[in-house]
PDB file of C-alpha atoms in Angstrom:
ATOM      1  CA  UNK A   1      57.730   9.016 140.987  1.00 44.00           C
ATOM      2  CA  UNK A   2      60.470  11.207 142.210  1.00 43.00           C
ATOM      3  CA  UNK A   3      58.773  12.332 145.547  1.00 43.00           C
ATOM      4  CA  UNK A   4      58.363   8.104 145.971  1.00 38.00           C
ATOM      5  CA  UNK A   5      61.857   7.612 145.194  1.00 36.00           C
ATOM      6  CA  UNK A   6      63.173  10.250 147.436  1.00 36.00           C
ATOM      7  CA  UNK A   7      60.991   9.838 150.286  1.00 34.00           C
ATOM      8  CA  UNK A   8      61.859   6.069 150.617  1.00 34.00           C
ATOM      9  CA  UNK A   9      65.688   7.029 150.261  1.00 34.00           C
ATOM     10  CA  UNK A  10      65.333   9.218 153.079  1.00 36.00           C
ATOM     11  CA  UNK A  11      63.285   6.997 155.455  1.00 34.00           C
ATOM     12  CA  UNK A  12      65.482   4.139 154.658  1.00 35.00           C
ATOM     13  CA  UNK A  13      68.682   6.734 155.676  1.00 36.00           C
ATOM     14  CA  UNK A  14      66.900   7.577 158.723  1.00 36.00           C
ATOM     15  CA  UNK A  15      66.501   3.951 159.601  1.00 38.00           C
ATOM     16  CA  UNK A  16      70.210   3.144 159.016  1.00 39.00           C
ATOM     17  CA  UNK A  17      70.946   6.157 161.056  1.00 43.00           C
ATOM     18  CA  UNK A  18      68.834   5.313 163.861  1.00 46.00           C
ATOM     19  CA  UNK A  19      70.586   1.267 164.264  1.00 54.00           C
ATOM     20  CA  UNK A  20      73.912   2.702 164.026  1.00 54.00           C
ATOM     21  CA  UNK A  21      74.070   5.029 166.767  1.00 82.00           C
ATOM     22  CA  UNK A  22      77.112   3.982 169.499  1.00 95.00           C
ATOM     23  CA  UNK A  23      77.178   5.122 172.597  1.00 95.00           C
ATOM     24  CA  UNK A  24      80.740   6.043 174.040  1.00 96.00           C
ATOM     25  CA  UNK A  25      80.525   4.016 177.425  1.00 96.00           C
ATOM     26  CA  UNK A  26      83.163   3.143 180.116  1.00 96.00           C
ATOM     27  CA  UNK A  27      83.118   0.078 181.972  1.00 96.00           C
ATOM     28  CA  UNK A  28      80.830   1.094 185.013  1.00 96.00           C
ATOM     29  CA  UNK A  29      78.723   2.373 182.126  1.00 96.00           C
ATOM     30  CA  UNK A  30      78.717  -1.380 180.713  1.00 96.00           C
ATOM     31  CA  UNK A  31      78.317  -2.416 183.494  1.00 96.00           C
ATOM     32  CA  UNK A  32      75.066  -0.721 184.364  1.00 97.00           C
ATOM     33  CA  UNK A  33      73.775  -1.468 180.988  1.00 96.00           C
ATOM     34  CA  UNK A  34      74.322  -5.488 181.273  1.00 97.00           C
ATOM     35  CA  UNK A  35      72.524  -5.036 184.655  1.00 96.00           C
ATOM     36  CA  UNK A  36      69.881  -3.010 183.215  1.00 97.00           C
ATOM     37  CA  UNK A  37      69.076  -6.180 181.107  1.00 96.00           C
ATOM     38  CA  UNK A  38      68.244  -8.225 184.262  1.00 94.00           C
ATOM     39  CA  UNK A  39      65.343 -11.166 183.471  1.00 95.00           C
ATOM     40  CA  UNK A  40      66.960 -11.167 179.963  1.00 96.00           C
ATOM     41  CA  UNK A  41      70.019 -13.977 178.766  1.00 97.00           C
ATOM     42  CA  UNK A  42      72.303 -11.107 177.797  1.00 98.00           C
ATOM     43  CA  UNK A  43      75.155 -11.718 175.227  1.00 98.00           C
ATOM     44  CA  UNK A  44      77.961  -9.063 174.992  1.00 98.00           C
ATOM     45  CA  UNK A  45      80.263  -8.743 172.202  1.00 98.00           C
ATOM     46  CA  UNK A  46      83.645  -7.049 172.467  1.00 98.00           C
ATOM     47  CA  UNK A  47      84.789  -6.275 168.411  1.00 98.00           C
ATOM     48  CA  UNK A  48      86.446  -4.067 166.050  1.00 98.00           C
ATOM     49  CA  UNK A  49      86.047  -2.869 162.405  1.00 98.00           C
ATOM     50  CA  UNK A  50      89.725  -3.417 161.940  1.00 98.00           C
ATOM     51  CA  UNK A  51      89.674  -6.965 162.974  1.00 98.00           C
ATOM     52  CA  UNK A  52      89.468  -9.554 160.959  1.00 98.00           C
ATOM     53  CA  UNK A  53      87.580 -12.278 162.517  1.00 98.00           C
ATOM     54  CA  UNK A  54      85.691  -9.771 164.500  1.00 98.00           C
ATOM     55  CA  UNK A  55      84.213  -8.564 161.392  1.00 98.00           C
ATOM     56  CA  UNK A  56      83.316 -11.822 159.598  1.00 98.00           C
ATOM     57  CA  UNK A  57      81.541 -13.305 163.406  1.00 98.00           C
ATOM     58  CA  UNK A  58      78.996 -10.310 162.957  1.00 98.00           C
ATOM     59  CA  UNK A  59      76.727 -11.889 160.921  1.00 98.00           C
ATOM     60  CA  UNK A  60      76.500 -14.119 163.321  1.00 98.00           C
ATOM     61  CA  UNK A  61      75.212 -12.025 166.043  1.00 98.00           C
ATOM     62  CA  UNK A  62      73.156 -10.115 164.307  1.00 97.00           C
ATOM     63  CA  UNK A  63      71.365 -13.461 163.399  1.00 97.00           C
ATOM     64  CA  UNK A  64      71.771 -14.839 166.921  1.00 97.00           C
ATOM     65  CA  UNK A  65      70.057 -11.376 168.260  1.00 96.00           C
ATOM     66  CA  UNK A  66      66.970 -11.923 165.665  1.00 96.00           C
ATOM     67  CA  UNK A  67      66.093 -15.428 166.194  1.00 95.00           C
ATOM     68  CA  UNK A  68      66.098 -15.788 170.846  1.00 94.00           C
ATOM     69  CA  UNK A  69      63.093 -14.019 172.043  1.00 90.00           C
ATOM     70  CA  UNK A  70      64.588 -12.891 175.370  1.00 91.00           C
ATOM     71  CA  UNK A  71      68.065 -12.239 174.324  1.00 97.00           C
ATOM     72  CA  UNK A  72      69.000  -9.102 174.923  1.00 97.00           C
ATOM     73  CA  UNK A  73      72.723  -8.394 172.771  1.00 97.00           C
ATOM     74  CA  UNK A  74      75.130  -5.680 173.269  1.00 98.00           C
ATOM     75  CA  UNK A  75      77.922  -4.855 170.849  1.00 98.00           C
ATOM     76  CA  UNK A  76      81.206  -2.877 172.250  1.00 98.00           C
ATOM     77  CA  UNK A  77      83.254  -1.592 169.953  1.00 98.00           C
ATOM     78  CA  UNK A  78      87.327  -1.397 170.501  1.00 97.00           C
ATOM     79  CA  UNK A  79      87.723   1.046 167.519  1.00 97.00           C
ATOM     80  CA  UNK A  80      89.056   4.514 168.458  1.00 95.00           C
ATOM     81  CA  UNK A  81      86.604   7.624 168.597  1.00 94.00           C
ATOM     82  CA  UNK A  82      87.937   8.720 165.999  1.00 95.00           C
ATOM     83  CA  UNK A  83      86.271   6.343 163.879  1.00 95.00           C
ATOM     84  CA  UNK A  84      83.189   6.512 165.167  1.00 95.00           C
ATOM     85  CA  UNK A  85      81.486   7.878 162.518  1.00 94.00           C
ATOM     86  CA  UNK A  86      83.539   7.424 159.565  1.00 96.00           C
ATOM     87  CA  UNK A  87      83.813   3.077 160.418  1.00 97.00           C
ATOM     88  CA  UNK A  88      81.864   2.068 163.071  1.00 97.00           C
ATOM     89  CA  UNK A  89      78.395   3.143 162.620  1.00 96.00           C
ATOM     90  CA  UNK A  90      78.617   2.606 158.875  1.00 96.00           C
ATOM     91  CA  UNK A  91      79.671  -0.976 159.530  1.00 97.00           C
ATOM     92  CA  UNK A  92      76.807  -1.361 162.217  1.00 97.00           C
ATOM     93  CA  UNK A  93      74.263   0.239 159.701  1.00 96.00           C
ATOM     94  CA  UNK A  94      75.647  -2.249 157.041  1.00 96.00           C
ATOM     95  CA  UNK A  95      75.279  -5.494 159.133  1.00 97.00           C
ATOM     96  CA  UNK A  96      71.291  -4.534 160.078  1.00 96.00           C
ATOM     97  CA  UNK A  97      72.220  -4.199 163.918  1.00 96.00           C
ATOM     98  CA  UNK A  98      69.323  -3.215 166.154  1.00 94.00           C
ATOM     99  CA  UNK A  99      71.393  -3.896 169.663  1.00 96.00           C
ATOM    100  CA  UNK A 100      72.608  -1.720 171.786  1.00 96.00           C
ATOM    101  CA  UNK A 101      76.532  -0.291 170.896  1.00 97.00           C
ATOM    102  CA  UNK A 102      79.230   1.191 172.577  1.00 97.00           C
ATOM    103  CA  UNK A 103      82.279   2.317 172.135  1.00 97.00           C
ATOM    104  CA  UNK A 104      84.842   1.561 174.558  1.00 96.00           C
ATOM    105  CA  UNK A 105      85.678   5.228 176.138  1.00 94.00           C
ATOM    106  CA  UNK A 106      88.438   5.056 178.691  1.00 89.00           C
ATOM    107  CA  UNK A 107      91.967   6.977 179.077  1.00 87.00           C
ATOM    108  CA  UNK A 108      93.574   3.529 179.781  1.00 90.00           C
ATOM    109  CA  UNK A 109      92.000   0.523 177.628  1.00 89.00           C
ATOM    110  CA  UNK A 110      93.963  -1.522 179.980  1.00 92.00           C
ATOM    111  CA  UNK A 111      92.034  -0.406 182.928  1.00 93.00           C
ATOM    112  CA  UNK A 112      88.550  -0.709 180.821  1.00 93.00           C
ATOM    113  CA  UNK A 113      89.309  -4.544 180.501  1.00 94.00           C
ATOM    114  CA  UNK A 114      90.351  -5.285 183.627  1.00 93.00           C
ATOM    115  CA  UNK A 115      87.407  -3.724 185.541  1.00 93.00           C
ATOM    116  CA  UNK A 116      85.135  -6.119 183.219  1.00 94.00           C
ATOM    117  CA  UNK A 117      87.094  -9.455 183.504  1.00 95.00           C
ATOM    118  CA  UNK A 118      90.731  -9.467 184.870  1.00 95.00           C
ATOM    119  CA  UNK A 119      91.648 -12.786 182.936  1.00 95.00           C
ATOM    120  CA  UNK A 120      90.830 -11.441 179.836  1.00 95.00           C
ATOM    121  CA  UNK A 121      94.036 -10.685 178.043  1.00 94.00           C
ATOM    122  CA  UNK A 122      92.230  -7.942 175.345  1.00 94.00           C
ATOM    123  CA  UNK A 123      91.965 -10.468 172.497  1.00 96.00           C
ATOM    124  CA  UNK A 124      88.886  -9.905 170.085  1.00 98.00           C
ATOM    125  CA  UNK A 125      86.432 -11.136 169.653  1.00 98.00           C
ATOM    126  CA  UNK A 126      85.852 -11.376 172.657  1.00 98.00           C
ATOM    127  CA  UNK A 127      82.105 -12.660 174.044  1.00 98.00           C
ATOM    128  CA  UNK A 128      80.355 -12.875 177.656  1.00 98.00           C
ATOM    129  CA  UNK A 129      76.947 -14.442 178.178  1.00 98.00           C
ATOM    130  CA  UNK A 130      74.787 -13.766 180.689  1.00 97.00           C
ATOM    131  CA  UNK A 131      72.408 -15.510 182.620  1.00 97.00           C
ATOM    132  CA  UNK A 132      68.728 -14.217 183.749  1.00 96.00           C
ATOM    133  CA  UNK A 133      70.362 -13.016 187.035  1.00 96.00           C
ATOM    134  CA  UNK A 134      72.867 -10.679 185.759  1.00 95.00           C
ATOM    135  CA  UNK A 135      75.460 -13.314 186.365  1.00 96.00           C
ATOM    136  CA  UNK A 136      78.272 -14.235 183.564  1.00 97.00           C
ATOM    137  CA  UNK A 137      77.949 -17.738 182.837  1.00 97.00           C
ATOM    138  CA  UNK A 138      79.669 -18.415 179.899  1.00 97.00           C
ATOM    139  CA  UNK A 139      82.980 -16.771 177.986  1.00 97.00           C
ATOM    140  CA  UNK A 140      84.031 -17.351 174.341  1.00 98.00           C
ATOM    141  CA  UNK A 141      86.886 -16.309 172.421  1.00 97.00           C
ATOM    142  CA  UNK A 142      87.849 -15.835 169.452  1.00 97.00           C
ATOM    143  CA  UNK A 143      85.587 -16.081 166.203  1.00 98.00           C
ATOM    144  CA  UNK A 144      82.172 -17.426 167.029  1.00 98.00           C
ATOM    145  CA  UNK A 145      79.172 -19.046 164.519  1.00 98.00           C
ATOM    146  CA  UNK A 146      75.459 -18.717 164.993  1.00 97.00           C
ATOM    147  CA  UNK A 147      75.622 -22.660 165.852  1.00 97.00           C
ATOM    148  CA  UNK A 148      78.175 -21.867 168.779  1.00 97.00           C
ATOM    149  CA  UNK A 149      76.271 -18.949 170.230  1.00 98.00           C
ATOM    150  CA  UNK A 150      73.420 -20.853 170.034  1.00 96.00           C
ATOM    151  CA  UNK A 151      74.372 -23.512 171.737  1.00 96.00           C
ATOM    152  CA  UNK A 152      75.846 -20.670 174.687  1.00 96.00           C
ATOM    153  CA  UNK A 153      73.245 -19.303 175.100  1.00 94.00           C
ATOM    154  CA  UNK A 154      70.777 -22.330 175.666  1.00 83.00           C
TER     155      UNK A 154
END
């Protein structure tokens, strides 16, 4: 019974380990890897541990990402490196995510949102939709439901 126990405890922290993994990315990075997604509706999610709303929309895409075959979801994460590991893959690991993360990586966060959208003031959450083409149709901010992204992304 102990072998049982402890194998299952360490595939299930292999699992977790294996969804939580971020990916430090700038934004030509990003930008590669929403392109990369081309023939897919791709929704991208700008959030942080530390915020508030941000943290209680994540539900929410994690459910959105489960339920639309073809949507492809990416997380970003505005945290600092330094918790990478100590907040951010935890909180991943916690929610179930299976999407592709990043962490925003850039010496000027400034310069990281303006090469993505140059309207876009840094608020979270913030979240882009794309359409089949690579092109970004839709933009929503603030605190989202699975009812809104659905509709968004239909």
């Amino acid at each position: 019974m102990r072998t049982s126990v402890s194998t299952i405890l360490g595939l299930l922290l292999t699992v977790t380990a294996a969804h939580a993994a971020v990916t430090p990315a700038d934004a030509p990075a990003l930008k590669r890897a929403i392109a990369a997604q081309k023939g897919h509706v791709v929704l991208v999610n700008f959030w942080a541990t530390w915020c508030g709303p941000c943290v209680a929309e994540f539900p929410a895409i994690v459910k959105v990402g489960r339920q639309y075959k073809g949507l492809s979801v990416i997380a970003v994460s505005a945290d600092s490196a330094k918790s990478l590991h100590t907040k951010v893959e935890p909180f991943l690991a916690k929610q179930g995510a299976t999407f592709p993360a990043y962490l925003e990586k850039s010496a000027d966060p400034e310069d990281f949102i303006n090469a993505l959208d140059p309207t876009w003031q840094g608020d979270l959450p913030r979240t882009y939709i794309y359409d089949r083409q690579g092109r970004r149709v839709k933009t929503l901010a603030g605190e989202q439901t699975a009812q809104s992204l659905a509709a968004a992304i239909l």
